[in-house]
Coordinates of C-alpha atoms and ligand atoms in Angstrom, one line a residue:
X1 CA -29.8 -10.2 4.2
X2 CA -29.9 -6.6 5.2
X3 CA -31.5 -5.6 1.9
X4 CA -34.1 -8.4 2.1
X5 CA -35.0 -7.4 5.6
X6 CA -35.4 -3.8 4.5
X7 CA -37.6 -4.9 1.6
X8 CA -39.8 -6.9 3.9
X9 CA -40.2 -4.0 6.3
X10 CA -41.0 -1.6 3.4
X11 CA -43.6 -3.9 1.9
X12 CA -45.1 -4.3 5.4
X13 CA -45.2 -0.6 5.9
X14 CA -46.7 0.0 2.4
X15 CA -49.4 -2.6 3.0
X16 CA -50.6 -1.0 6.3
X17 CA -50.2 2.6 5.1
X18 CA -51.5 2.4 1.6
X19 CA -55.1 1.4 1.0
X20 CA -57.2 1.6 -2.1
X21 CA -60.4 3.0 -0.8
X22 CA -62.7 3.3 -3.8
X23 CA -62.7 3.4 -7.5
X24 CA -64.9 4.6 -10.3
X25 CA -64.9 3.9 -14.1
X26 CA -66.4 5.6 -17.1
X27 CA -69.7 4.2 -18.6
X28 CA -67.6 2.3 -21.2
X29 CA -65.2 1.1 -18.5
X30 CA -62.1 2.4 -20.3
X31 CA -61.2 5.3 -18.0
X32 CA -60.7 4.5 -14.3
X33 CA -60.0 6.6 -11.3
X34 CA -58.7 4.9 -8.1
X35 CA -58.7 6.6 -4.7
X36 CA -56.0 5.8 -2.3
X37 CA -55.1 6.7 1.3
X38 CA -51.3 6.7 1.7
X39 CA -50.1 7.4 5.2
X40 CA -53.3 9.3 5.9
X41 CA -53.0 11.5 2.8
X42 CA -55.5 11.1 -0.1
X43 CA -54.3 10.3 -3.6
X44 CA -55.8 9.2 -6.9
X45 CA -54.6 7.4 -10.0
X46 CA -55.9 7.5 -13.6
X47 CA -55.9 4.5 -15.9
X48 CA -57.0 4.6 -19.5
X49 CA -57.2 1.5 -21.6
X50 CA -55.2 -0.4 -19.0
X51 CA -52.4 2.2 -19.2
X52 CA -51.3 4.4 -16.4
X53 CA -52.1 8.0 -17.3
X54 CA -51.6 9.6 -13.8
X55 CA -49.6 7.9 -11.1
X56 CA -50.6 8.4 -7.4
X57 CA -51.4 12.1 -7.4
X58 CA -52.2 14.2 -4.3
X59 CA -55.6 15.4 -3.2
X60 CA -56.8 17.6 -0.4
X61 CA -56.8 21.2 0.7
X62 CA -55.9 23.4 3.6
X63 CA -58.3 26.0 5.1
X64 CA -57.8 28.4 8.0
X65 CA -60.3 26.2 9.9
X66 CA -58.3 23.0 9.4
X67 CA -56.1 20.9 7.3
X68 CA -57.7 18.4 4.9
X69 CA -54.6 17.3 3.1
X70 CA -53.1 15.2 5.9
X71 CA -54.1 13.0 8.8
X72 CA -57.3 12.0 7.1
X73 CA -59.5 9.0 7.9
X74 CA -61.7 7.5 5.2
X75 CA -65.3 7.3 6.2
X76 CA -67.3 6.0 3.2
X77 CA -67.9 6.2 -0.5
X78 CA -71.1 6.7 -2.5
X79 CA -71.5 5.9 -6.2
X80 CA -74.0 7.3 -8.7
X81 CA -74.7 8.1 -12.3
X82 CA -75.4 11.3 -14.2
X83 CA -77.2 11.5 -17.5
X84 CA -77.8 15.0 -18.8
X85 CA -78.6 16.6 -22.2
X86 CA -78.4 20.2 -23.0
X87 CA -78.1 22.6 -26.0
X88 CA -75.6 25.4 -26.3
X89 CA -75.4 27.6 -29.3
X90 CA -72.0 29.2 -28.8
X91 CA -69.5 26.4 -28.2
X92 CA -68.0 23.8 -30.4
X93 CA -71.2 21.7 -30.5
X94 CA -74.9 22.5 -30.2
X95 CA -76.4 19.4 -28.7
X96 CA -74.6 17.6 -25.9
X97 CA -75.3 14.4 -24.1
X98 CA -73.2 13.9 -20.9
X99 CA -73.1 10.6 -19.1
X100 CA -70.9 10.0 -16.2
X101 CA -70.4 7.7 -13.2
X102 CA -69.8 9.5 -10.0
X103 CA -68.0 8.7 -6.8
X104 CA -68.1 10.7 -3.6
X105 CA -65.6 9.8 -0.9
X106 CA -66.0 11.3 2.6
X107 CA -63.0 11.8 4.9
X108 CA -62.6 13.3 8.4
X109 CA -59.5 15.1 9.6
X110 CA -57.8 15.0 13.0
X111 CA -60.5 17.4 14.3
X112 CA -63.2 15.0 13.1
X113 CA -64.3 17.7 10.6
X114 CA -65.3 16.2 7.2
X115 CA -64.7 16.8 3.6
X116 CA -66.1 15.1 0.5
X117 CA -64.1 14.6 -2.7
X118 CA -66.4 14.0 -5.7
X119 CA -65.4 12.5 -9.0
X120 CA -67.4 12.4 -12.2
X121 CA -66.0 10.1 -14.9
X122 CA -67.4 10.1 -18.4
X123 CA -65.8 8.1 -21.3
X124 CA -62.9 10.6 -21.8
X125 CA -63.2 13.1 -19.1
X126 CA -62.7 13.3 -15.4
X127 CA -64.1 16.2 -13.3
X128 CA -63.5 16.4 -9.6
X129 CA -64.0 18.8 -6.8
X130 CA -64.0 19.2 -3.0
X131 CA -67.2 19.7 -1.2
X132 CA -67.1 21.2 2.3
X133 CA -70.0 21.0 4.8
X134 CA -70.5 23.4 7.7
X135 CA -68.4 22.2 10.6
X136 CA -70.6 22.7 13.6
X137 CA -71.1 26.4 14.0
X138 CA -68.3 27.1 11.5
X139 CA -70.1 28.4 8.4
X140 CA -67.2 30.2 6.6
X141 CA -63.6 29.5 5.8
X142 CA -60.7 30.5 3.6
X143 CA -59.1 27.9 1.4
X144 CA -55.4 28.8 1.7
X145 CA -53.9 26.2 -0.6
X146 CA -54.6 22.9 -2.3
X147 CA -52.5 19.8 -2.4
X148 CA -54.3 18.8 -5.6
X149 CA -51.8 17.6 -8.2
X150 CA -51.2 15.6 -11.3
X151 CA -48.3 13.1 -11.4
X152 CA -47.3 12.1 -14.9
X153 CA -45.3 9.0 -15.9
X154 CA -41.7 9.8 -16.7
X155 CA -42.1 9.5 -20.5
X156 CA -44.6 12.3 -20.5
X157 CA -43.9 15.5 -22.6
X158 CA -45.6 18.9 -22.2
X159 CA -47.4 21.4 -24.4
X160 CA -47.9 24.1 -21.8
X161 CA -47.8 27.9 -21.5
X162 CA -46.1 29.9 -18.8
X163 CA -48.1 32.1 -16.4
X164 CA -47.0 35.7 -16.9
X165 CA -45.5 37.6 -14.0
X166 CA -47.9 40.0 -12.1
X167 CA -47.9 43.7 -12.8
X168 CA -45.7 43.4 -15.9
X169 CA -46.0 43.7 -19.7
X170 CA -48.0 46.6 -21.2
X171 CA -48.8 49.2 -18.6
X172 CA -48.6 46.6 -15.8
X173 CA -51.6 44.7 -17.1
X174 CA -50.3 41.1 -16.8
X175 CA -50.9 38.2 -16.3
X176 CA -53.2 37.9 -19.3
X177 CA -52.4 34.4 -20.7
X178 CA -50.4 35.7 -23.6
X179 CA -47.2 33.7 -23.7
X180 CA -45.8 30.9 -26.0
X181 CA -45.8 27.2 -25.4
X182 CA -43.4 24.4 -24.7
X183 CA -43.4 21.9 -27.6
X184 CA -43.1 18.2 -26.6
X185 CA -40.6 18.9 -23.9
X186 CA -40.0 16.6 -20.9
X187 CA -42.0 17.0 -17.7
X188 CA -40.4 18.5 -14.7
X189 CA -39.2 21.8 -16.1
X190 CA -39.4 25.1 -14.1
X191 CA -41.1 28.1 -15.8
X192 CA -38.9 31.1 -16.5
X193 CA -40.3 33.2 -13.7
X194 CA -41.3 30.5 -11.2
X195 CA -45.0 31.3 -11.5
X196 CA -45.8 28.0 -13.2
X197 CA -48.1 27.3 -16.2
X198 CA -51.6 28.3 -17.1
X199 CA -54.6 26.1 -17.6
X200 CA -55.2 24.4 -20.0
X201 CA -52.1 22.3 -20.3
X202 CA -51.6 19.4 -22.8
X203 CA -49.5 16.4 -22.0
X204 CA -48.5 13.4 -24.1
X205 CA -47.9 10.3 -22.0
X206 CA -45.5 8.7 -24.5
X207 CA -47.4 6.4 -26.7
X208 CA -50.0 5.7 -24.0
X209 CA -52.3 8.7 -24.5
X210 CA -53.0 12.4 -24.4
X211 CA -54.2 14.4 -21.4
X212 CA -55.6 17.9 -21.3
X213 CA -55.8 19.5 -17.8
X214 CA -58.0 22.5 -17.0
X215 CA -60.6 23.7 -14.6
X216 CA -64.2 24.9 -14.9
X217 CA -67.0 26.5 -12.9
X218 CA -64.7 29.2 -11.5
X219 CA -66.8 32.3 -10.6
X220 CA -67.0 34.9 -7.9
X221 CA -66.9 32.2 -5.3
X222 CA -63.3 31.1 -5.8
X223 CA -60.0 32.2 -7.3
X224 CA -58.8 30.9 -10.7
X225 CA -55.9 28.4 -10.3
X226 CA -53.0 27.3 -12.4
X227 CA -50.3 24.7 -12.6
X228 CA -47.1 24.8 -10.6
X229 CA -43.6 24.5 -12.1
X230 CA -42.8 20.9 -13.0
X231 CA -41.8 19.3 -9.7
X232 CA -39.8 16.2 -9.1
X233 CA -40.9 13.1 -11.0
X234 CA -43.4 14.7 -13.2
X235 CA -45.7 16.2 -10.6
X236 CA -47.6 19.5 -11.3
X237 CA -49.8 20.9 -8.5
X238 CA -52.7 23.3 -8.4
X239 CA -51.5 26.8 -7.4
X240 CA -53.4 29.9 -6.4
X241 CA -52.7 33.3 -7.9
X242 CA -49.4 35.2 -7.1
X243 CA -50.3 37.6 -4.3
X244 CA -48.6 40.4 -6.2
X245 CA -51.3 40.4 -8.9
X246 CA -53.6 43.5 -9.0
X247 CA -50.9 45.6 -7.4
X248 CA -50.8 43.3 -4.5
X249 CA -54.4 44.0 -3.5
X250 CA -56.8 41.2 -2.7
X251 CA -56.0 37.8 -1.3
X252 CA -54.6 34.8 -3.1
X253 CA -56.9 32.2 -1.5
X254 CA -60.6 31.6 -1.7
X255 CA -63.2 32.8 0.7
X256 CA -66.0 30.3 1.0
X257 CA -69.4 30.1 2.7
X258 CA -70.1 26.6 4.1
X259 CA -71.5 24.4 2.8
X260 CA -69.4 25.2 -0.2
X261 CA -67.7 23.6 -3.2
X262 CA -64.5 24.3 -5.1
X263 CA -64.4 24.6 -8.9
X264 CA -64.1 21.4 -11.0
X265 CA -60.7 20.3 -12.0
X266 CA -60.9 18.5 -15.4
X267 CA -58.7 15.8 -16.9
X268 CA -59.5 14.9 -20.5
X269 CA -57.9 11.6 -21.6
X270 CA -57.6 9.8 -24.9
X271 CA -55.4 7.4 -26.8
X272 CA -55.5 10.0 -29.6
X273 CA -56.4 13.7 -29.9
X274 CA -60.1 13.2 -30.7
X275 CA -61.3 13.5 -27.1
X276 CA -59.2 16.6 -26.6
X277 CA -60.5 18.5 -29.7
X278 CA -64.1 17.3 -29.0
X279 CA -64.4 17.6 -25.3
X280 CA -67.3 19.5 -23.8
X281 CA -66.3 18.9 -20.1
X282 CA -65.9 22.6 -19.3
X283 CA -69.6 23.0 -20.0
X284 CA -71.0 19.5 -19.0
X285 CA -70.5 20.1 -15.2
X286 CA -71.8 23.7 -14.9
X287 CA -75.2 25.3 -15.4
X288 CA -76.4 28.7 -16.4
X289 CA -76.3 31.2 -13.5
X290 CA -79.1 33.4 -14.8
X291 CA -81.6 33.6 -17.6
X292 CA -80.6 35.6 -20.7
X293 CA -82.5 38.9 -20.8
X294 CA -83.0 38.4 -24.5
X295 CA -81.8 36.2 -27.3
X296 CA -78.3 37.2 -28.1
X297 CA -77.2 37.3 -31.8
X298 CA -73.7 36.1 -32.6
X299 CA -71.8 37.0 -35.8
X300 CA -68.8 38.7 -37.4
X301 CA -67.4 42.1 -36.9
X302 CA -64.9 44.5 -38.4
X303 CA -62.5 46.5 -36.3
X304 CA -60.2 49.2 -37.5
X305 CA -57.8 49.2 -34.5
X306 CA -56.1 45.9 -35.3
X307 CA -54.4 47.1 -38.5
X308 CA -55.0 50.9 -38.7
X309 CA -54.2 51.2 -34.9
X310 CA -54.8 54.2 -32.6
X311 CA -54.8 56.7 -35.5
X312 CA -58.0 55.2 -36.8
X313 CA -60.0 55.8 -33.6
X314 CA -61.9 58.7 -35.1
X315 CA -65.3 59.4 -36.7
X316 CA -64.3 59.1 -40.3
X317 CA -62.3 55.8 -40.0
X318 CA -65.1 54.3 -37.9
X319 CA -67.6 55.2 -40.6
X320 CA -65.3 53.5 -43.2
X321 CA -65.2 50.3 -41.1
X322 CA -69.0 50.4 -40.6
X323 CA -69.3 50.6 -44.4
X324 CA -66.8 47.7 -44.7
X325 CA -68.9 45.6 -42.3
X326 CA -72.0 46.5 -44.3
X327 CA -70.4 45.6 -47.6
X328 CA -69.3 42.2 -46.1
X329 CA -72.7 41.5 -44.6
X330 CA -71.1 41.4 -41.2
X331 CA -73.3 41.9 -38.2
X332 CA -71.0 44.1 -36.1
X333 CA -68.3 46.7 -35.8
X334 CA -66.1 46.8 -32.8
X335 CA -65.2 50.4 -32.0
X336 CA -62.0 50.0 -29.9
X337 CA -60.2 52.1 -27.3
X338 CA -60.0 55.9 -27.2
X339 CA -63.4 56.5 -28.7
X340 CA -64.4 58.5 -25.6
X341 CA -61.8 61.2 -26.2
X342 CA -61.7 61.0 -30.0
X343 CA -65.3 60.7 -30.9
X344 CA -67.1 61.5 -27.6
X345 CA -70.3 60.4 -26.0
X346 CA -72.6 62.7 -27.9
X347 CA -71.3 61.7 -31.3
X348 CA -71.2 58.1 -30.4
X349 CA -74.9 58.1 -30.2
X350 CA -75.0 59.4 -33.9
X351 CA -72.3 56.8 -34.9
X352 CA -74.4 53.9 -33.5
X353 CA -77.4 55.3 -35.3
X354 CA -75.4 55.5 -38.5
X355 CA -74.2 51.9 -38.1
X356 CA -77.8 50.8 -37.5
X357 CA -78.8 52.6 -40.7
X358 CA -76.3 50.3 -42.5
X359 CA -77.6 47.2 -40.7
X360 CA -74.5 46.9 -38.5
X361 CA -74.6 46.7 -34.7
X362 CA -71.9 48.0 -32.3
X363 CA -69.5 46.6 -29.8
X364 CA -67.7 49.3 -27.7
X365 CA -64.4 49.0 -25.9
X366 CA -63.9 49.7 -22.2
X367 CA -60.9 49.7 -19.8
X368 CA -61.8 47.5 -16.8
X369 CA -59.8 49.8 -14.6
X370 CA -60.1 50.5 -11.6
X371 CA -57.0 50.8 -9.6
X372 CA -54.9 48.0 -10.8
X373 CA -53.1 48.9 -14.0
X374 CA -51.6 51.9 -15.8
X375 CA -53.3 51.4 -19.2
X376 CA -54.0 55.0 -20.4
X377 CA -56.7 54.0 -22.9
X378 CA -60.3 55.2 -22.0
X379 CA -63.0 55.0 -21.1
X380 CA -61.8 54.5 -17.5
X381 CA -63.7 54.0 -14.3
X382 CA -66.9 52.8 -16.0
X383 CA -66.7 49.1 -15.4
X384 CA -65.1 48.8 -12.0
X385 CA -68.1 49.7 -9.7
X386 CA -71.7 48.7 -9.8
X387 CA -72.8 52.3 -9.7
X388 CA -70.8 53.5 -12.6
X389 CA -71.5 50.3 -14.6
X390 CA -75.2 50.5 -14.4
X391 CA -75.3 54.2 -15.3
X392 CA -73.1 53.5 -18.3
X393 CA -74.9 50.4 -19.4
X394 CA -78.3 52.2 -19.2
X395 CA -76.9 54.7 -21.7
X396 CA -75.4 52.0 -23.9
X397 CA -78.7 50.3 -24.0
X398 CA -80.5 53.5 -24.9
X399 CA -78.2 54.3 -27.8
X400 CA -78.5 50.7 -29.1
X401 CA -75.0 49.3 -28.4
X402 CA -75.1 45.4 -28.4
X403 CA -71.9 44.4 -26.7
X404 CA -68.7 45.5 -24.9
X405 CA -65.1 44.5 -25.1
X406 CA -63.7 45.0 -21.7
X407 CA -59.9 44.9 -21.5
X408 CA -56.9 44.8 -19.1
X409 CA -57.8 42.7 -16.1
X410 CA -54.5 41.1 -15.1
X411 CA -55.3 38.7 -12.4
X412 CA -56.8 35.5 -11.3
X413 CA -57.6 36.4 -7.7
X414 CA -61.2 35.9 -6.4
X415 CA -61.3 39.7 -6.3
X416 CA -61.0 39.7 -10.1
X417 CA -63.4 36.8 -10.6
X418 CA -66.0 38.9 -8.8
X419 CA -65.4 41.8 -11.2
X420 CA -65.8 39.5 -14.3
X421 CA -69.0 38.1 -12.9
X422 CA -70.4 41.5 -11.9
X423 CA -69.7 42.9 -15.3
X424 CA -71.4 39.9 -17.0
X425 CA -74.4 40.0 -14.7
X426 CA -75.0 43.7 -15.0
X427 CA -74.5 43.7 -18.8
X428 CA -77.2 41.0 -19.1
X429 CA -79.7 43.3 -17.4
X430 CA -79.0 45.9 -20.2
X431 CA -79.0 43.4 -23.1
X432 CA -75.2 43.6 -23.6
X433 CA -72.9 40.8 -24.7
X434 CA -69.4 40.7 -23.2
X435 CA -66.0 40.0 -24.7
X436 CA -63.0 40.1 -22.4
X437 CA -59.5 41.0 -23.5
X438 CA -56.2 41.2 -21.5
X439 CA -57.8 38.6 -19.3
X440 CA -57.9 35.1 -17.8
X441 CA -59.1 31.8 -19.4
X442 CA -62.9 31.5 -19.4
X443 CA -63.8 28.5 -17.2
X444 CA -67.2 27.3 -18.3
X445 CA -68.4 30.8 -18.8
X446 CA -70.1 30.1 -22.2
X447 CA -72.6 28.1 -20.3
X448 CA -72.6 29.9 -17.0
X449 CA -73.2 33.4 -18.3
X450 CA -75.7 33.6 -21.2
X451 CA -74.4 37.0 -22.5
X452 CA -70.7 36.0 -22.3
X453 CA -69.3 35.6 -25.9
X454 CA -65.5 35.1 -25.6
X455 CA -62.1 35.9 -24.2
X456 CA -58.7 36.7 -25.6
X457 CA -56.4 34.9 -23.2
X458 CA -54.0 34.0 -26.0
X459 CA -51.1 35.5 -27.9
X460 CA -53.7 37.1 -30.3
X461 CA -53.7 39.0 -33.6
X462 CA -52.5 42.2 -32.0
X463 CA -49.1 40.6 -31.3
X464 CA -48.8 39.7 -35.0
X465 CA -48.7 43.5 -35.5
X466 CA -46.3 44.2 -32.6
X467 CA -43.9 41.2 -32.5
X468 CA -41.6 39.4 -34.8
X469 CA -41.7 36.4 -32.5
X470 CA -45.5 36.2 -32.8
X471 CA -45.4 36.5 -36.6
X472 CA -42.6 33.9 -37.0
X473 CA -44.5 31.5 -34.8
X474 CA -48.0 32.2 -36.0
X475 CA -48.4 28.9 -37.8
X476 CA -46.9 27.0 -34.9
X477 CA -49.3 28.4 -32.4
X478 CA -52.2 27.8 -34.8
X479 CA -51.5 24.1 -34.7
X480 CA -51.7 24.1 -30.9
X481 CA -54.9 26.1 -30.3
X482 CA -57.4 23.5 -31.4
X483 CA -55.8 21.0 -28.9
X484 CA -55.2 23.4 -26.0
X485 CA -56.5 26.9 -25.5
X486 CA -59.5 26.7 -27.9
X487 CA -60.3 23.1 -26.8
X488 CA -61.7 24.4 -23.4
X489 CA -63.1 27.8 -24.2
X490 CA -64.1 30.4 -26.8
X491 CA -61.0 32.2 -28.1
X492 CA -61.4 35.8 -29.4
X493 CA -58.3 35.9 -31.5
X494 CA -59.3 38.8 -33.8
X495 CA -57.7 37.3 -36.9
X496 CA -57.9 36.7 -40.6
X497 CA -55.3 39.3 -41.7
X498 CA -55.3 39.6 -45.5
X499 CA -52.9 42.5 -45.8
X500 CA -49.4 41.3 -46.8
X501 CA -47.9 43.8 -44.5
X502 CA -49.7 44.2 -41.2
X503 CA -50.3 48.0 -41.3
X504 CA -52.4 50.5 -43.0
X505 CA -50.0 51.2 -45.9
X506 CA -49.6 47.5 -46.7
X507 CA -46.4 48.1 -48.6
X508 CA -43.5 47.6 -46.1
X509 CA -43.0 46.7 -42.5
X510 CA -44.5 43.8 -40.6
X511 CA -44.6 41.1 -43.3
X512 CA -47.1 38.3 -42.8
X513 CA -45.4 34.9 -42.8
X514 CA -48.5 32.8 -43.5
X515 CA -50.6 32.4 -46.7
X516 CA -54.0 33.9 -47.5
X517 CA -55.6 30.4 -47.2
X518 CA -53.9 29.9 -43.8
X519 CA -55.6 33.1 -42.7
X520 CA -59.0 32.1 -44.1
X521 CA -58.6 28.6 -42.4
X522 CA -58.2 30.3 -39.0
X523 CA -61.8 31.7 -39.4
X524 CA -62.9 28.0 -38.9
X525 CA -60.0 26.7 -36.9
X526 CA -60.4 29.3 -34.2
X527 CA -63.8 29.2 -32.5
X528 CA -65.6 32.2 -30.9
X529 CA -69.3 33.0 -31.4
X530 CA -68.5 36.6 -32.2
X531 CA -65.5 37.0 -34.4
X532 CA -63.7 40.3 -34.8
X533 CA -62.0 39.8 -38.2
X534 CA -59.0 41.9 -39.2
X535 CA -60.0 42.6 -42.8
X536 CA -59.3 46.1 -44.1
X537 CA -61.2 48.1 -46.7
X538 CA -58.5 47.6 -49.4
X539 CA -58.9 43.8 -49.1
X540 CA -62.3 44.2 -50.9
X541 CA -60.3 44.8 -54.1
X542 CA -56.7 43.6 -53.5
X543 CA -57.3 39.9 -52.8
X544 CA -59.1 37.4 -55.1
X545 CA -62.9 37.8 -54.9
X546 CA -63.3 34.2 -53.8
X547 CA -61.5 35.0 -50.5
X548 CA -63.9 37.9 -49.7
X549 CA -66.8 35.7 -50.8
X550 CA -65.6 33.1 -48.3
X551 CA -65.5 35.6 -45.5
X552 CA -69.0 36.8 -46.4
X553 CA -70.4 33.3 -45.8
X554 CA -68.3 31.9 -43.0
X555 CA -70.4 31.2 -39.9
X556 CA -69.2 31.8 -36.3
X557 CA -71.4 29.2 -34.6
X558 CA -71.1 25.4 -34.9
X559 CA -73.3 22.4 -34.4
X560 CA -70.5 19.9 -34.4
X561 CA -66.7 19.9 -34.2
X562 CA -64.5 16.9 -34.9
X563 CA -60.8 16.1 -35.0
X564 CA -59.6 15.0 -38.4
X565 CA -55.8 14.9 -38.3
X566 CA -52.8 16.7 -36.9
X567 CA -50.1 16.8 -34.3
X568 CA -49.7 19.8 -32.0
X569 CA -46.8 22.0 -33.2
X570 CA -46.8 20.4 -36.7
X571 CA -50.2 20.6 -38.4
X572 CA -53.8 20.6 -37.5
X573 CA -57.0 19.7 -39.4
X574 CA -60.4 19.9 -37.8
X575 CA -64.0 19.9 -39.2
X576 CA -66.9 22.0 -38.0
X577 CA -70.5 21.7 -39.1
X578 CA -72.9 24.7 -39.3
X579 CA -76.4 23.4 -40.2
X580 CA -75.9 21.1 -43.2
X581 CA -72.6 22.7 -44.2
X582 CA -69.2 21.2 -43.3
X583 CA -66.1 23.3 -43.1
X584 CA -62.8 21.4 -42.8
X585 CA -59.9 23.6 -42.0
X586 CA -56.2 22.8 -41.8
X587 CA -52.9 24.6 -41.2
X588 CA -49.3 23.5 -41.4
X589 CA -46.4 24.9 -39.3
X590 CA -43.7 22.8 -40.8
X591 CA -40.9 23.8 -43.2
X592 CA -42.2 21.4 -45.9
X593 CA -45.6 20.7 -47.4
X594 CA -47.7 18.0 -45.8
X595 CA -49.5 15.6 -48.0
X596 CA -52.6 14.1 -46.3
X597 CA -55.2 11.6 -47.1
X598 CA -58.1 12.9 -45.1
X599 CA -60.9 10.7 -44.0
X600 CA -64.2 12.6 -44.3
X601 CA -67.0 10.1 -44.2
X602 CA -69.6 12.8 -43.8
X603 CA -68.7 14.1 -47.2
X604 CA -68.4 10.7 -48.9
X605 CA -69.0 10.8 -52.7
X606 CA -69.7 14.6 -52.6
X607 CA -68.3 17.4 -54.8
X608 CA -66.8 20.0 -52.5
X609 CA -65.0 23.3 -52.7
X610 CA -61.3 23.1 -51.9
X611 CA -59.3 26.2 -51.0
X612 CA -55.6 25.7 -50.9
X613 CA -52.2 27.2 -51.7
X614 CA -50.4 26.2 -54.9
X615 CA -46.7 25.4 -54.7
X616 CA -45.9 29.1 -55.2
X617 CA -48.2 29.8 -52.1
X618 CA -50.8 31.5 -54.3
X619 CA -54.4 31.0 -53.2
X620 CA -56.6 28.7 -55.3
X621 CA -60.2 27.6 -55.3
X622 CA -61.1 24.3 -57.0
X623 CA -63.8 21.8 -57.1
X624 CA -62.8 18.4 -55.6
X625 CA -64.4 15.1 -55.4
X626 CA -64.5 13.1 -52.1
X627 CA -64.2 9.4 -52.8
X628 CA -67.0 6.9 -52.0
X629 CA -65.1 5.8 -48.8
X630 CA -64.7 9.5 -47.7
X631 CA -61.1 9.8 -48.6
X632 CA -59.7 13.0 -50.1
X633 CA -56.1 13.9 -50.8
X634 CA -54.9 17.4 -49.9
X635 CA -51.6 19.2 -49.6
X636 CA -51.0 21.9 -47.1
X637 CA -48.0 24.1 -47.9
X638 CA -45.5 25.4 -45.3
X639 CA -47.2 28.1 -43.2
X640 CA -50.2 27.5 -45.5
X641 CA -53.7 26.4 -45.1
X642 CA -56.5 24.3 -46.6
X643 CA -60.3 24.5 -46.4
X644 CA -62.9 22.2 -47.7
X645 CA -66.5 23.4 -47.8
X646 CA -69.4 21.1 -48.6
X647 CA -72.0 22.4 -51.1
Ligands
LIG1 CA1 -54.3 41.5 -25.4

């Protein structure tokens, strides 16, 4: 009797306190978002194909001018539709058609100040953000924290990467998004340092679907966010940067002019991994922030530093690597750190001219510092103020440099987002492309900034040189990137290492664990419009000629990208099209060979080139025939690779 009474009371309470206030579905009606008000707090749920993907998950934010996460009253909801087409030469796909249904819900808080929450729902992607009007004469606020969260069903497992601690790692340069991943582990785990997990994060909702969480449209007007530790019952919330980043300087919240909007938080959902690999949501909901000052040329680059290290940062070795780029038909050389001391400004002008004489253009390295890390590598103090930057960039333009690699940022605060944006904007004025290293995840930047061409934000090739852990797990991480990090943004990995030992001597030391074909496959698997490849001059003669020929022809821009096969952590096969040529690339992280019947309808009935490892892991190139129905059998060896190229 007592229990029954309690149940009746609970049901009664629930019915008055919980109200579904609005809902929005994708154009194909499979993906649904429902907005709820539970005891005056806003929540949302996500349903895909009639299965619960996110349970009631919190919404709202708190500003210094009022709380918009509690004591809210629903005012009204407006629906709409977006249909937009655009082209973008430097992401996974060149022509994009984005269609979404939209829902904007207006709430007022206890002060009668209002906030809008807007959802855009396309067939496999949800983007949502908060839109704040001016409140009377209040035209500025600071967003102090968000209630925004994602509550996964209990059966969900995670593929997520820990946020690094502030002012840690090399020369106090972290966080820089360079840690490992959980692999199919239960929800609810705390990170090692309590700082949570970076965007993007991949979640598998048992057999009900896959979810990729990220954010986009983050620029100088907000901080970058990340995911909390796993909280009770599968909840992850949006967290602002640790205040200790950047030596404790700069605020962790976001300063906003009113009216103002937050970045978009994105949720990509599918019953399989196709929508995850193929999503363009980071780019669909943002627009270019300025016109390109010129048409930027993407391409491939050599760089000596990755294998020959600091000792190669001298005139002679840079000439050697310019000659290597020229021999390979690569468009660029990246001249890395220490050039200011070891080559000098005067001779750099000559070196750029020499490169030009060999039909090679130059990317130059810069330290982003500033006053927020101890990295000793120069040039210093050239990128951190507008005055120094413009003077330097004017010189760079005069001597014909085409791009910069700016390194060591170490923070997600709004303070740092301003620096990223200011560097990009100034660089465009001087015709310079920008690559960031030691940095945050790009959040829609490929579309927002016309001269932006990629970020590291991954445990990249340098760690293969420095760390046994990275070498041992190279294949494992490679099977994650197409589904996680590289699914939402360009990834400047700096790979394709063909030395057996990852040093200049190539005889002893850091032994590569993966095969040559694995390495070649990453040239396709990893997407960045300018790729710094880790080839060395000896590779011209000490690997089979067909490997070098492959590197001479492999493109860095793609018209289409599609998921073919794979499971994160085990193996991955994706296909990319450049013009009329398809490249299908696969890697295997498992202890045993994987035998696959690939379905490649776009290559049906065609003769193709098949690069693979034989059972002794030696590289082979053969002609293969794709059957009439598009089927082709391939074997990918342990820590090996596979590439199919159409003729
Ligand atoms: Ca790095």
